[in-house]
mmCIF file of C-alpha atoms in Angstrom:
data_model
loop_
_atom_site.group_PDB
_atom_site.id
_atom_site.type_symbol
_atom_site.label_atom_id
_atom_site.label_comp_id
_atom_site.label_asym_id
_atom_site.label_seq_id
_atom_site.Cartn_x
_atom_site.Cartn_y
_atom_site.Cartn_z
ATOM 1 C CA UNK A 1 84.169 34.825 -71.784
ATOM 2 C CA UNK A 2 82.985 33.454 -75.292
ATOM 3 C CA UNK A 3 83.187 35.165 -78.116
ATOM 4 C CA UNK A 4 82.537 35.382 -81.367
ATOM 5 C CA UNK A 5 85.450 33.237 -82.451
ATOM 6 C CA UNK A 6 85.977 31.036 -79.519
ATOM 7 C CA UNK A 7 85.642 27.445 -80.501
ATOM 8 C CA UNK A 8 82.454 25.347 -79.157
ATOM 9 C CA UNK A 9 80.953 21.548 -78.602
ATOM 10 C CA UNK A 10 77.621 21.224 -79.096
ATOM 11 C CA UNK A 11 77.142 17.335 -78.279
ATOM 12 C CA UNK A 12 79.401 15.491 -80.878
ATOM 13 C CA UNK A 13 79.973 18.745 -83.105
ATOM 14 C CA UNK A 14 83.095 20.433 -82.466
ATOM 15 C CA UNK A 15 82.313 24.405 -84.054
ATOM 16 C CA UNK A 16 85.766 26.124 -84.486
ATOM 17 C CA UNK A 17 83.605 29.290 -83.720
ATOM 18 C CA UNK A 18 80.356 30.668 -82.760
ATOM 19 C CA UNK A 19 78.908 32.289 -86.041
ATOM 20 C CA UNK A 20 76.298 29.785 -87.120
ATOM 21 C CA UNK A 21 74.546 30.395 -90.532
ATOM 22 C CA UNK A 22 70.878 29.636 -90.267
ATOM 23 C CA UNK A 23 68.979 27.965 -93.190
ATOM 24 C CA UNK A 24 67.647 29.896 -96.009
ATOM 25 C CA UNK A 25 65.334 28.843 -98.151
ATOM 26 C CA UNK A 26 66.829 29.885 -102.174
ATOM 27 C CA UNK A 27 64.945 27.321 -104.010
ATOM 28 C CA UNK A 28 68.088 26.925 -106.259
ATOM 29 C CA UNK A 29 67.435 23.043 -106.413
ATOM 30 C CA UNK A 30 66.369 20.621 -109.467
ATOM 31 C CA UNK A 31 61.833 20.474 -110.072
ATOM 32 C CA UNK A 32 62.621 17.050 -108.938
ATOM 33 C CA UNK A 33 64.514 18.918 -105.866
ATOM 34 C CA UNK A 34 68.204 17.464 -106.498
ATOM 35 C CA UNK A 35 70.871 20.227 -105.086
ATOM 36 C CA UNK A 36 73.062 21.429 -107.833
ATOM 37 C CA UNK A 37 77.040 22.168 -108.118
ATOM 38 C CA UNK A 38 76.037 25.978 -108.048
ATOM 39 C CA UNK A 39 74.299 24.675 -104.496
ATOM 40 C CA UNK A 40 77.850 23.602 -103.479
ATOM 41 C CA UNK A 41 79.227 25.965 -104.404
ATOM 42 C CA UNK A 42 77.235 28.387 -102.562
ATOM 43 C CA UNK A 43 77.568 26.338 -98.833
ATOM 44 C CA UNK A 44 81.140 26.068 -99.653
ATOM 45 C CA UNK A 45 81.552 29.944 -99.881
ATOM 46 C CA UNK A 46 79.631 30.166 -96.172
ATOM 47 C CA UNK A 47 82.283 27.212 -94.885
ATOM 48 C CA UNK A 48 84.298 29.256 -92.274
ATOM 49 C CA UNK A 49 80.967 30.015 -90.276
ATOM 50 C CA UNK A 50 80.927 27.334 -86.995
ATOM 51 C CA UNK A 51 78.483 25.089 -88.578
ATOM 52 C CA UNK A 52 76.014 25.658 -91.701
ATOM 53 C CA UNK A 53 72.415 24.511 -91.232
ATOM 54 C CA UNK A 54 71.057 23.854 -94.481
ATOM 55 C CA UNK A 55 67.707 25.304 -95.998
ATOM 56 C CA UNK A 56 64.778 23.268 -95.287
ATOM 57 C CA UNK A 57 64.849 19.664 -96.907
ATOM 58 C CA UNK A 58 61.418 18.249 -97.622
ATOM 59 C CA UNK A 59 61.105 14.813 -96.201
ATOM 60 C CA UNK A 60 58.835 13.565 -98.935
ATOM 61 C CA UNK A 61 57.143 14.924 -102.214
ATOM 62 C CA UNK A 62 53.885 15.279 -100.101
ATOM 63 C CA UNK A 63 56.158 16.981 -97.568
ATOM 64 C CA UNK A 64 56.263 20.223 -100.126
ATOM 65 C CA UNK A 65 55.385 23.649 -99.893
ATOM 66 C CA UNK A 66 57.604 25.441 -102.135
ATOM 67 C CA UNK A 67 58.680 24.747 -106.148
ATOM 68 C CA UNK A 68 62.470 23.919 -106.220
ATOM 69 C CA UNK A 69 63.034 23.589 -102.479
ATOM 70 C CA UNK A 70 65.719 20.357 -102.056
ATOM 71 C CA UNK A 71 64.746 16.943 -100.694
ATOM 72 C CA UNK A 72 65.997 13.872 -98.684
ATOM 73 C CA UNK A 73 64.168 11.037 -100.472
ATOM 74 C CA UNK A 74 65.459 9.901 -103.637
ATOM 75 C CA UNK A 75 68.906 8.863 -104.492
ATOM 76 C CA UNK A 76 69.447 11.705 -106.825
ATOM 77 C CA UNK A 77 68.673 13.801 -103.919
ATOM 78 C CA UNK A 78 71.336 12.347 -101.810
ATOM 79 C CA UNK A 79 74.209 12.174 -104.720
ATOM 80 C CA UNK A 80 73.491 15.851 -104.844
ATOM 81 C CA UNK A 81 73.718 16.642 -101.515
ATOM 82 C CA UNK A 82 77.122 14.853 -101.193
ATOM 83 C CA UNK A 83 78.600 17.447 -103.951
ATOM 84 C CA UNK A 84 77.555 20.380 -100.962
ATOM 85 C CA UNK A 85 78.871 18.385 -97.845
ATOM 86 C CA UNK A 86 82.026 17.131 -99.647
ATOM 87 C CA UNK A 87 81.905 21.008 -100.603
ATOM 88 C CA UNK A 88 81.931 22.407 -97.040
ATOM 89 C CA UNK A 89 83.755 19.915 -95.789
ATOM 90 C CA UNK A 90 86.936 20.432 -98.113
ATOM 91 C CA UNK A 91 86.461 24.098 -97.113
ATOM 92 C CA UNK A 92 86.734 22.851 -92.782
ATOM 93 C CA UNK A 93 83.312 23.522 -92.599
ATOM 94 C CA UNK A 94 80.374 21.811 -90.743
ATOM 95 C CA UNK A 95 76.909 20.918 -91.972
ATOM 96 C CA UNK A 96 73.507 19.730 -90.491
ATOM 97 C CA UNK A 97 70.525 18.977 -92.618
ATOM 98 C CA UNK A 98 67.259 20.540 -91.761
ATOM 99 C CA UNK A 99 64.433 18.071 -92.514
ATOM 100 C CA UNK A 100 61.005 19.627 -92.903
ATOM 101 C CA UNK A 101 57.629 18.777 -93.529
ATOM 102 C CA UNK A 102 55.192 21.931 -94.286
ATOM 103 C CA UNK A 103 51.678 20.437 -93.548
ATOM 104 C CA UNK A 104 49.041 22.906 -94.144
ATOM 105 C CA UNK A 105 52.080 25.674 -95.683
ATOM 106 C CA UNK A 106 51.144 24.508 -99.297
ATOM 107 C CA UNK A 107 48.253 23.906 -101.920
ATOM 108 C CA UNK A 108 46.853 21.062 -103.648
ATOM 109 C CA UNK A 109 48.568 22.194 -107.207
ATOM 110 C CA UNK A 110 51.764 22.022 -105.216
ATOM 111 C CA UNK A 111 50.619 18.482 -104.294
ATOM 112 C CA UNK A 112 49.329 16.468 -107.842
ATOM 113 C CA UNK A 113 45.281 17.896 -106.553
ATOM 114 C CA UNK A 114 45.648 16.363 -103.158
ATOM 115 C CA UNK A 115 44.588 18.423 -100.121
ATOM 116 C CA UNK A 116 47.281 19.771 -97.709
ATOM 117 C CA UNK A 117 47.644 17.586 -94.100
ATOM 118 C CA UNK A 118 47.823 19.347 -90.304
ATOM 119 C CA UNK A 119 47.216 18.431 -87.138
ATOM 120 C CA UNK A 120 43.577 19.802 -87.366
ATOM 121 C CA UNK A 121 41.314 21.435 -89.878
ATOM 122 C CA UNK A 122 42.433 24.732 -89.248
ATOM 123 C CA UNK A 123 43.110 27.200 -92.532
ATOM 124 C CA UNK A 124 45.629 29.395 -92.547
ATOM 125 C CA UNK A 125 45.229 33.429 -93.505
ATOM 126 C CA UNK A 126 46.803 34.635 -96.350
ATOM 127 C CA UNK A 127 47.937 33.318 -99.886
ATOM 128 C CA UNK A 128 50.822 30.626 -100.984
ATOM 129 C CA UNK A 129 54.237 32.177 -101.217
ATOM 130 C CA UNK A 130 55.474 32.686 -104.460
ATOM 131 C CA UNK A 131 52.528 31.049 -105.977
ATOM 132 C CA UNK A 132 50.805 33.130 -109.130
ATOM 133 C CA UNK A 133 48.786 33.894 -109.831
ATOM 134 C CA UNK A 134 48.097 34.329 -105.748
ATOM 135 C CA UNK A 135 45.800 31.305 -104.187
ATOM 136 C CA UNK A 136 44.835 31.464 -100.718
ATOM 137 C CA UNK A 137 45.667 29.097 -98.521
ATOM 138 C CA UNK A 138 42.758 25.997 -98.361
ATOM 139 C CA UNK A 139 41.385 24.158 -95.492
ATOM 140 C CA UNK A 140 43.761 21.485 -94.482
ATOM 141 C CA UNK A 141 42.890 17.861 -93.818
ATOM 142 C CA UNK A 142 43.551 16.184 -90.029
ATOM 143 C CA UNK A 143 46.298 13.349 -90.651
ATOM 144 C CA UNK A 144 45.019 10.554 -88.733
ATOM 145 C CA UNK A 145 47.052 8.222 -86.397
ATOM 146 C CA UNK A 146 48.382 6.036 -88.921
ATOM 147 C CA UNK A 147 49.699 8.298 -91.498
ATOM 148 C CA UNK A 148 51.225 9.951 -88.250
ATOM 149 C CA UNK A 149 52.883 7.074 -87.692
ATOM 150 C CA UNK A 150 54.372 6.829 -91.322
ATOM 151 C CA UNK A 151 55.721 10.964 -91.249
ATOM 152 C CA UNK A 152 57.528 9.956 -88.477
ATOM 153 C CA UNK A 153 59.004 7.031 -90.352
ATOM 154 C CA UNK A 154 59.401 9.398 -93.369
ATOM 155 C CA UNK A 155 61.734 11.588 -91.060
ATOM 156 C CA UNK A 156 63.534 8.704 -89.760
ATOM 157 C CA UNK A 157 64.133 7.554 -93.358
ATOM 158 C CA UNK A 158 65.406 11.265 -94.473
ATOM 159 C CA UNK A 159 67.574 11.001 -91.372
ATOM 160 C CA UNK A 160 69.500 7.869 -92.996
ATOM 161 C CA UNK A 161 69.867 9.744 -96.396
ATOM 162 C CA UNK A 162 71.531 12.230 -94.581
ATOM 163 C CA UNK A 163 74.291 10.438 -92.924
ATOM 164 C CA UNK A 164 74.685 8.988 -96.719
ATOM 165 C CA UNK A 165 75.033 12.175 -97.997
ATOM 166 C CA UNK A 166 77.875 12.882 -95.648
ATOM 167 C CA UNK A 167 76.093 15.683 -93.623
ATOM 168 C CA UNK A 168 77.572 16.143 -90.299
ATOM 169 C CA UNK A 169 73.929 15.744 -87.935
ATOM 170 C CA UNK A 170 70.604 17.065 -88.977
ATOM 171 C CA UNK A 171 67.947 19.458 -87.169
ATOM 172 C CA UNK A 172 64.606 19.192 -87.117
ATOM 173 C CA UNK A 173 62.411 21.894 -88.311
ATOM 174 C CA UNK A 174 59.956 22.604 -85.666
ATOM 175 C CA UNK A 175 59.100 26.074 -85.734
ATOM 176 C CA UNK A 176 57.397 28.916 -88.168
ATOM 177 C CA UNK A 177 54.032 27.750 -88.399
ATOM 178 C CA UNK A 178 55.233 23.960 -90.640
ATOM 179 C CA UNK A 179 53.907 20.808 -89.527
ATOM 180 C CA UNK A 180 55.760 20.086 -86.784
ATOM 181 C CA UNK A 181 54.432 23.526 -85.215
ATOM 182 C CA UNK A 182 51.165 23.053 -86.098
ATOM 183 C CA UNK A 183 50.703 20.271 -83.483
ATOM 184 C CA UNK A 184 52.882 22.164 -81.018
ATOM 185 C CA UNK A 185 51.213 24.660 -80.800
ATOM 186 C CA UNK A 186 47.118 25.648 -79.546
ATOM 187 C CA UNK A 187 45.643 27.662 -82.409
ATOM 188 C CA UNK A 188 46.357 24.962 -84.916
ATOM 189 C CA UNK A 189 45.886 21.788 -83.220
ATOM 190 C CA UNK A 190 42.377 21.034 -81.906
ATOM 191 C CA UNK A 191 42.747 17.281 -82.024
ATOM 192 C CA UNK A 192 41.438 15.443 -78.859
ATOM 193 C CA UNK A 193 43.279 11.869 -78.940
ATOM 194 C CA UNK A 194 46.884 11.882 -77.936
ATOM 195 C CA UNK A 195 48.153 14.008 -80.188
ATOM 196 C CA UNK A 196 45.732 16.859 -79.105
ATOM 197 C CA UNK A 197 44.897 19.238 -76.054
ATOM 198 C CA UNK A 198 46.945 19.004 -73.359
ATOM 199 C CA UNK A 199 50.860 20.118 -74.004
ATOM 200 C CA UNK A 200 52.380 16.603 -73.379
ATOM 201 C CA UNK A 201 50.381 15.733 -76.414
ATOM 202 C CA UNK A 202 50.839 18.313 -78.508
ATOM 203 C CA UNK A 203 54.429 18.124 -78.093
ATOM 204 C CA UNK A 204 54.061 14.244 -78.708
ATOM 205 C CA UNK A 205 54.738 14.165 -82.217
ATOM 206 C CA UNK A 206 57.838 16.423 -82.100
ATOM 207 C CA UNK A 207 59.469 14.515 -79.629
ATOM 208 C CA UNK A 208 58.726 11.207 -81.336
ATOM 209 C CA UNK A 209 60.199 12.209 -84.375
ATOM 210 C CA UNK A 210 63.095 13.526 -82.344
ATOM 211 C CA UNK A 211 63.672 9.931 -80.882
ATOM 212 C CA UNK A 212 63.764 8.886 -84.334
ATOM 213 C CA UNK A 213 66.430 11.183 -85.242
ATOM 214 C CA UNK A 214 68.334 9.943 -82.545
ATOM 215 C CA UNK A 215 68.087 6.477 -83.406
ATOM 216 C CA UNK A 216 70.084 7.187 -86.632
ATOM 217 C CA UNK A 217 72.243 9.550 -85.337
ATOM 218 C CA UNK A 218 72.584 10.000 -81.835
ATOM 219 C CA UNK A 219 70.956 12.828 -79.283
ATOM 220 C CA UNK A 220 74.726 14.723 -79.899
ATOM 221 C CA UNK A 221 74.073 15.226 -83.285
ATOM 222 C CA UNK A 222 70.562 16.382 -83.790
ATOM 223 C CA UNK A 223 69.270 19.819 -83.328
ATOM 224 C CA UNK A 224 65.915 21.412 -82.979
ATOM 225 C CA UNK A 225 64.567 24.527 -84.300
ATOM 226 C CA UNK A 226 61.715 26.476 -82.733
ATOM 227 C CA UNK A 227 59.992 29.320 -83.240
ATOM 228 C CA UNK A 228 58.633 30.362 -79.914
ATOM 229 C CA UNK A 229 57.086 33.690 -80.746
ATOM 230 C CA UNK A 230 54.713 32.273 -83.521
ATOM 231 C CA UNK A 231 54.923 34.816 -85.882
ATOM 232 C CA UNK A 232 54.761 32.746 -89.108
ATOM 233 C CA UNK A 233 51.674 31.524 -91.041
ATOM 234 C CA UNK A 234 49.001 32.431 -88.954
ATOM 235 C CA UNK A 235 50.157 30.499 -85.630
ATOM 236 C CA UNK A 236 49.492 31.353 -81.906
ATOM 237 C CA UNK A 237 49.232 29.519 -78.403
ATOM 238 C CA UNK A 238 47.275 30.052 -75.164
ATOM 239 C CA UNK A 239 50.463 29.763 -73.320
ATOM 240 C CA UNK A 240 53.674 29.724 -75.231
ATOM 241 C CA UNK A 241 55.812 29.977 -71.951
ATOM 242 C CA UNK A 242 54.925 26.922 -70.746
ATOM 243 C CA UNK A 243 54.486 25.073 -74.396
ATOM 244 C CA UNK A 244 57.932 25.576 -75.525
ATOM 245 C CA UNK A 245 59.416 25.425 -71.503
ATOM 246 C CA UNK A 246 57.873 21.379 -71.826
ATOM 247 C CA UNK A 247 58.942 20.950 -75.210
ATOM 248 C CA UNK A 248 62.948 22.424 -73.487
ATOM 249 C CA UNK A 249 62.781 20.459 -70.432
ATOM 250 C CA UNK A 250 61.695 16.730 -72.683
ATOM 251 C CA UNK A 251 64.644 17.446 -75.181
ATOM 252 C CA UNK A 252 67.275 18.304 -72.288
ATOM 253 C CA UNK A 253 66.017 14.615 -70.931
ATOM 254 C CA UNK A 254 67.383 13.907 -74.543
ATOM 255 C CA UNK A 255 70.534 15.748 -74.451
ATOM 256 C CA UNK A 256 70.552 16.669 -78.078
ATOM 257 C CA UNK A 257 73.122 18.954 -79.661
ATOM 258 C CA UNK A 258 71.358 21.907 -79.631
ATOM 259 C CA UNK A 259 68.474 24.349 -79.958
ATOM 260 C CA UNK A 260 67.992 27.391 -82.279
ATOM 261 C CA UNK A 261 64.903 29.920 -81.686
ATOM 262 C CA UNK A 262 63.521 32.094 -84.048
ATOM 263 C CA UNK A 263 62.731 35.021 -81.704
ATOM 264 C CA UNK A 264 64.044 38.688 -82.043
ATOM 265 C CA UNK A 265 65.597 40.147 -78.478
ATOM 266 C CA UNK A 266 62.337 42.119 -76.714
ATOM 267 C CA UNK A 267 61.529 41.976 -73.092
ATOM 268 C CA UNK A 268 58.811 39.321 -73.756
ATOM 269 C CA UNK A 269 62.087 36.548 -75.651
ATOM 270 C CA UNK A 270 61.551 33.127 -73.802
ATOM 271 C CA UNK A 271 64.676 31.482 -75.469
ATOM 272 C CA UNK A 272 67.012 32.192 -72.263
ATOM 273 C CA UNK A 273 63.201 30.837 -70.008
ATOM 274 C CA UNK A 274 63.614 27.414 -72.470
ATOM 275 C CA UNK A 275 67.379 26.970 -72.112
ATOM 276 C CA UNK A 276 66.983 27.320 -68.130
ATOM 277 C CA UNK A 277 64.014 24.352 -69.147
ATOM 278 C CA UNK A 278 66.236 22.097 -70.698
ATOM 279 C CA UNK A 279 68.750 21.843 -67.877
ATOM 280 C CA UNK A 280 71.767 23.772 -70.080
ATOM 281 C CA UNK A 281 71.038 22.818 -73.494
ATOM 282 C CA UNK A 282 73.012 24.646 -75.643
ATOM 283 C CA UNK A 283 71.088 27.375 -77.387
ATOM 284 C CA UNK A 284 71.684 29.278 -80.819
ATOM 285 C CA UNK A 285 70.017 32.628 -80.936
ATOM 286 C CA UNK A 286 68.834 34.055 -84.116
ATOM 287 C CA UNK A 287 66.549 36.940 -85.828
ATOM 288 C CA UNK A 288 67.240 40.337 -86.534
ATOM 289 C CA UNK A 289 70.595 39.919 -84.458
ATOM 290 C CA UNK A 290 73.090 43.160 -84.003
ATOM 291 C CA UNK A 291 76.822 42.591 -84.111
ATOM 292 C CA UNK A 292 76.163 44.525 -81.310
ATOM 293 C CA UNK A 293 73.406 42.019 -80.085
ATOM 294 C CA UNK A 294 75.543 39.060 -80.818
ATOM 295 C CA UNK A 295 78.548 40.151 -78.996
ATOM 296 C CA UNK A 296 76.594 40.718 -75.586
ATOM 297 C CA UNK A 297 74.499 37.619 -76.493
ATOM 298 C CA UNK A 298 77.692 35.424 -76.310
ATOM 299 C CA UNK A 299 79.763 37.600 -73.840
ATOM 300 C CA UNK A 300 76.956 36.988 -71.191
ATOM 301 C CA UNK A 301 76.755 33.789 -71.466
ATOM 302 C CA UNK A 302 72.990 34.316 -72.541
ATOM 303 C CA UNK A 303 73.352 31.965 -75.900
ATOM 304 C CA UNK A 304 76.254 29.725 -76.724
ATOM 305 C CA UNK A 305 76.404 30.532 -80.457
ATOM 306 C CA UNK A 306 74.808 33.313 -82.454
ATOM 307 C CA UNK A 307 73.341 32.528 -86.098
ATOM 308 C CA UNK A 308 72.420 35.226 -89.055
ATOM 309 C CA UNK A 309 70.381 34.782 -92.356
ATOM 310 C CA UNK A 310 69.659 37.110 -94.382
ATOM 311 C CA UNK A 311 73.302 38.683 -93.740
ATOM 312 C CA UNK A 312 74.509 35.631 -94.724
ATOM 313 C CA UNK A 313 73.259 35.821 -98.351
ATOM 314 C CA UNK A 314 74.906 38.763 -98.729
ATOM 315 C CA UNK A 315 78.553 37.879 -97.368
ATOM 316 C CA UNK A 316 79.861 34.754 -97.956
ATOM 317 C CA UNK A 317 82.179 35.758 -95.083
ATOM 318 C CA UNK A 318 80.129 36.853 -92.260
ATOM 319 C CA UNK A 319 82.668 35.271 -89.881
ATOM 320 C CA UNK A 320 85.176 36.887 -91.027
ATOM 321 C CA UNK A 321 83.516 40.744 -91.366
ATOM 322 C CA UNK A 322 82.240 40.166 -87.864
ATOM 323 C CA UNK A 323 85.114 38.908 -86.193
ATOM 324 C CA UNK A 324 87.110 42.307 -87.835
ATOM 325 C CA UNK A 325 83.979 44.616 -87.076
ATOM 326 C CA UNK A 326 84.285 44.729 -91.218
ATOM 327 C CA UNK A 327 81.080 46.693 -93.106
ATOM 328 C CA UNK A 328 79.078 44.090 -94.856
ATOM 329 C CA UNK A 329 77.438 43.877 -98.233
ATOM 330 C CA UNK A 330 73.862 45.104 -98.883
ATOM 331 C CA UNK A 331 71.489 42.348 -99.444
ATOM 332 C CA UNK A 332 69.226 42.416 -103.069
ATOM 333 C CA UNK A 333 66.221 41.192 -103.102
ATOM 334 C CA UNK A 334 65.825 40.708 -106.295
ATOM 335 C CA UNK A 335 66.773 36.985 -107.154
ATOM 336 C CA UNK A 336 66.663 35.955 -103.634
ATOM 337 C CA UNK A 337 64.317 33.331 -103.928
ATOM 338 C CA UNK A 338 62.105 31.441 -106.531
ATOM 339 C CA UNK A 339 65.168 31.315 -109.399
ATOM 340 C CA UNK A 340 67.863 29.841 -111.213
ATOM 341 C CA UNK A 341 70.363 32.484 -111.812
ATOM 342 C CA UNK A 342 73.388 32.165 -109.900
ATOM 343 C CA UNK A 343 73.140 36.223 -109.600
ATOM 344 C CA UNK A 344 71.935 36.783 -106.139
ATOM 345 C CA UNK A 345 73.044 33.466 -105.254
ATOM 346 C CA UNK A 346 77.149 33.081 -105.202
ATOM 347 C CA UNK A 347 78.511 36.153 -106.800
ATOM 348 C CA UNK A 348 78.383 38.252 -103.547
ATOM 349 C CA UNK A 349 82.227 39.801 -103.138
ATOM 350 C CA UNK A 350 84.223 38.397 -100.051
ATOM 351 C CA UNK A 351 87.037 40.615 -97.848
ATOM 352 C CA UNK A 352 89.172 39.822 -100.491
ATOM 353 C CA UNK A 353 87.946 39.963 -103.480
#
């Protein structure tokens, strides 16, 4: 029976336990989005969780949605990076990069005036995070076939810059309404060539930047994250069951590492529908998860590992309190995201302090 500290291999990635720390988005990172020592030192403080998944990493400048988020496309941007894997790894930790490309998530004065891309002309409710004073969200652009072509390239090429920056795999950010989603998924892509209508089309561009990642790293050391519920930035499908089964059952051909789901335990969760899918791969659950919830989770054999967030800011050693049933540190949001101060950021107490 697994539990919370039993060791587990998810393809080439051998996790001394099952407490995975999802990524978080702190935008602690340069304007020209080059992670910092204070960066390191933060993912080296989370080290004795089974394997860190970094906060999103923008593929490209045009890629951005977010002021101060970290990137994979510059040399800076790998020299930083190395200070947070050599970090973690000192520590006996593992790390994956999450590479991430927002699409219609953003605003032309986030992009030099130039109009936000998606897999259809379809604008999203709402107003740009963190953006003031508040802008809503504009009508995006349809990327044609082409520059399709060249994002996939543009993942492929963050992919290398990752293995140079000593990560230990990388995992594509598919889910929460981003760009990857927004062809996945009905409500946002209304394209009719083969990237468009039916689901083996719509799921085309995920899988081809998948095969990608592969090609520079091997299917046992690339992840995928989904978001099956689509609960983020305005996103929906006709038939999510059988949109994210497909999307399972053409990565478990793959035999990545992993996936991880975005979806809070209800009666209507699909995550345990898209493992049985893939043919066994193994699955990370996340959102809003109990100790409680995680113990059962793993004890059941229902998810291999179980990952936390938001708890995560707040105790730098999750494992740890969780493993010993320990309280845990209240989270402040105040300084969470969107600045500089380390306050917020790496002066949460451990056990032992």
């Amino acid at each position: 029976m697994a539990e919370l500290n039993s060791p587990l291999i998810l393809g080439d990635l051998h996790l001394k336990n099952r407490v995975v720390m999802a990524p978080l988005t702190r935008s602690r990172a340069t304007a020209d989005r080059v992670p910092t020592e204070m960066m390191a030192q933060y993912y080296a403080q989370r080290a004795s969780s089974g394997l860190i998944i970094s906060e999103a990493t923008v593929i490209s400048e045009e890629a951005n949605g977010y002021l101060n988020t970290p990137g994979l496309f510059t040399d800076a941007q790998v020299r930083g990076w190395k200070l947070v894997t050599q970090s973690v790894h000192e520590q006996g930790g593992l790390i994956v990069a999450q590479l991430w490309h927002v699409g219609r998530v953003s605003h032309p004065d986030l992009l030099n005036g130039e109009t936000p891309v998606s897999a259809s002309s379809v604008q999203q409710a709402g107003h740009v995070s963190l953006m003031r004073p508040k802008r809503e969200y504009v009508l995006p652009r349809p990327l044609d076939i082409a520059e399709i072509h060249a994002i996939v390239e543009q993942y492929k090429q963050a992919a290398i810059r990752a293995k140079e920056a000593g990560f230990d795999g990388v995992e594509l950010h598919g889910a929460n309404g981003y760009l990857i989603d927004q062809f996945l998924q009905s409500k946002t892509n209304l394209r009719t060539d083969e990237y468009g209508g039916s689901v083996e089309n719509r799921a085309r561009l995920l899988l081809e930047v998948v095969d990608a990642l592969i090609e520079v790293w091997g299917a046992g050391r690339v992840g995928v994250h989904l978001a099956p519920r689509g609960d983020e930035h305005d996103m929906g499908d006709n038939d999510p069951r059988e949109t994210f089964g497909y999307a399972l059952e053409q990565l478990g051909q793959r035999k990545i590492a992993f996936f991880f789901t975005r979806e809070y335990l209800a009666n209507d969760s699909i995550s345990e529908y898209m493992k049985q899918r893939s043919g066994g791969v193994p699955y990370i659950a996340n959102m809003r998860l109990s100790r409680a919830d995680a113990v059962d989770l793993l004890s059941s054999g229902k998810a291999d590992a179980v990952s936390f967030g938001k708890a995560y800011i707040a105790n730098p050693d999750l494992f740890e309190r969780l493993v010993q049933d320990a309280p845990l540190n209240e989270l402040v949001l105040e300084n969470m995201i969107g600045v500089q101060s380390a306050e917020g950021y790496v002066d949460y107490p451990s056990l032992q302090n």
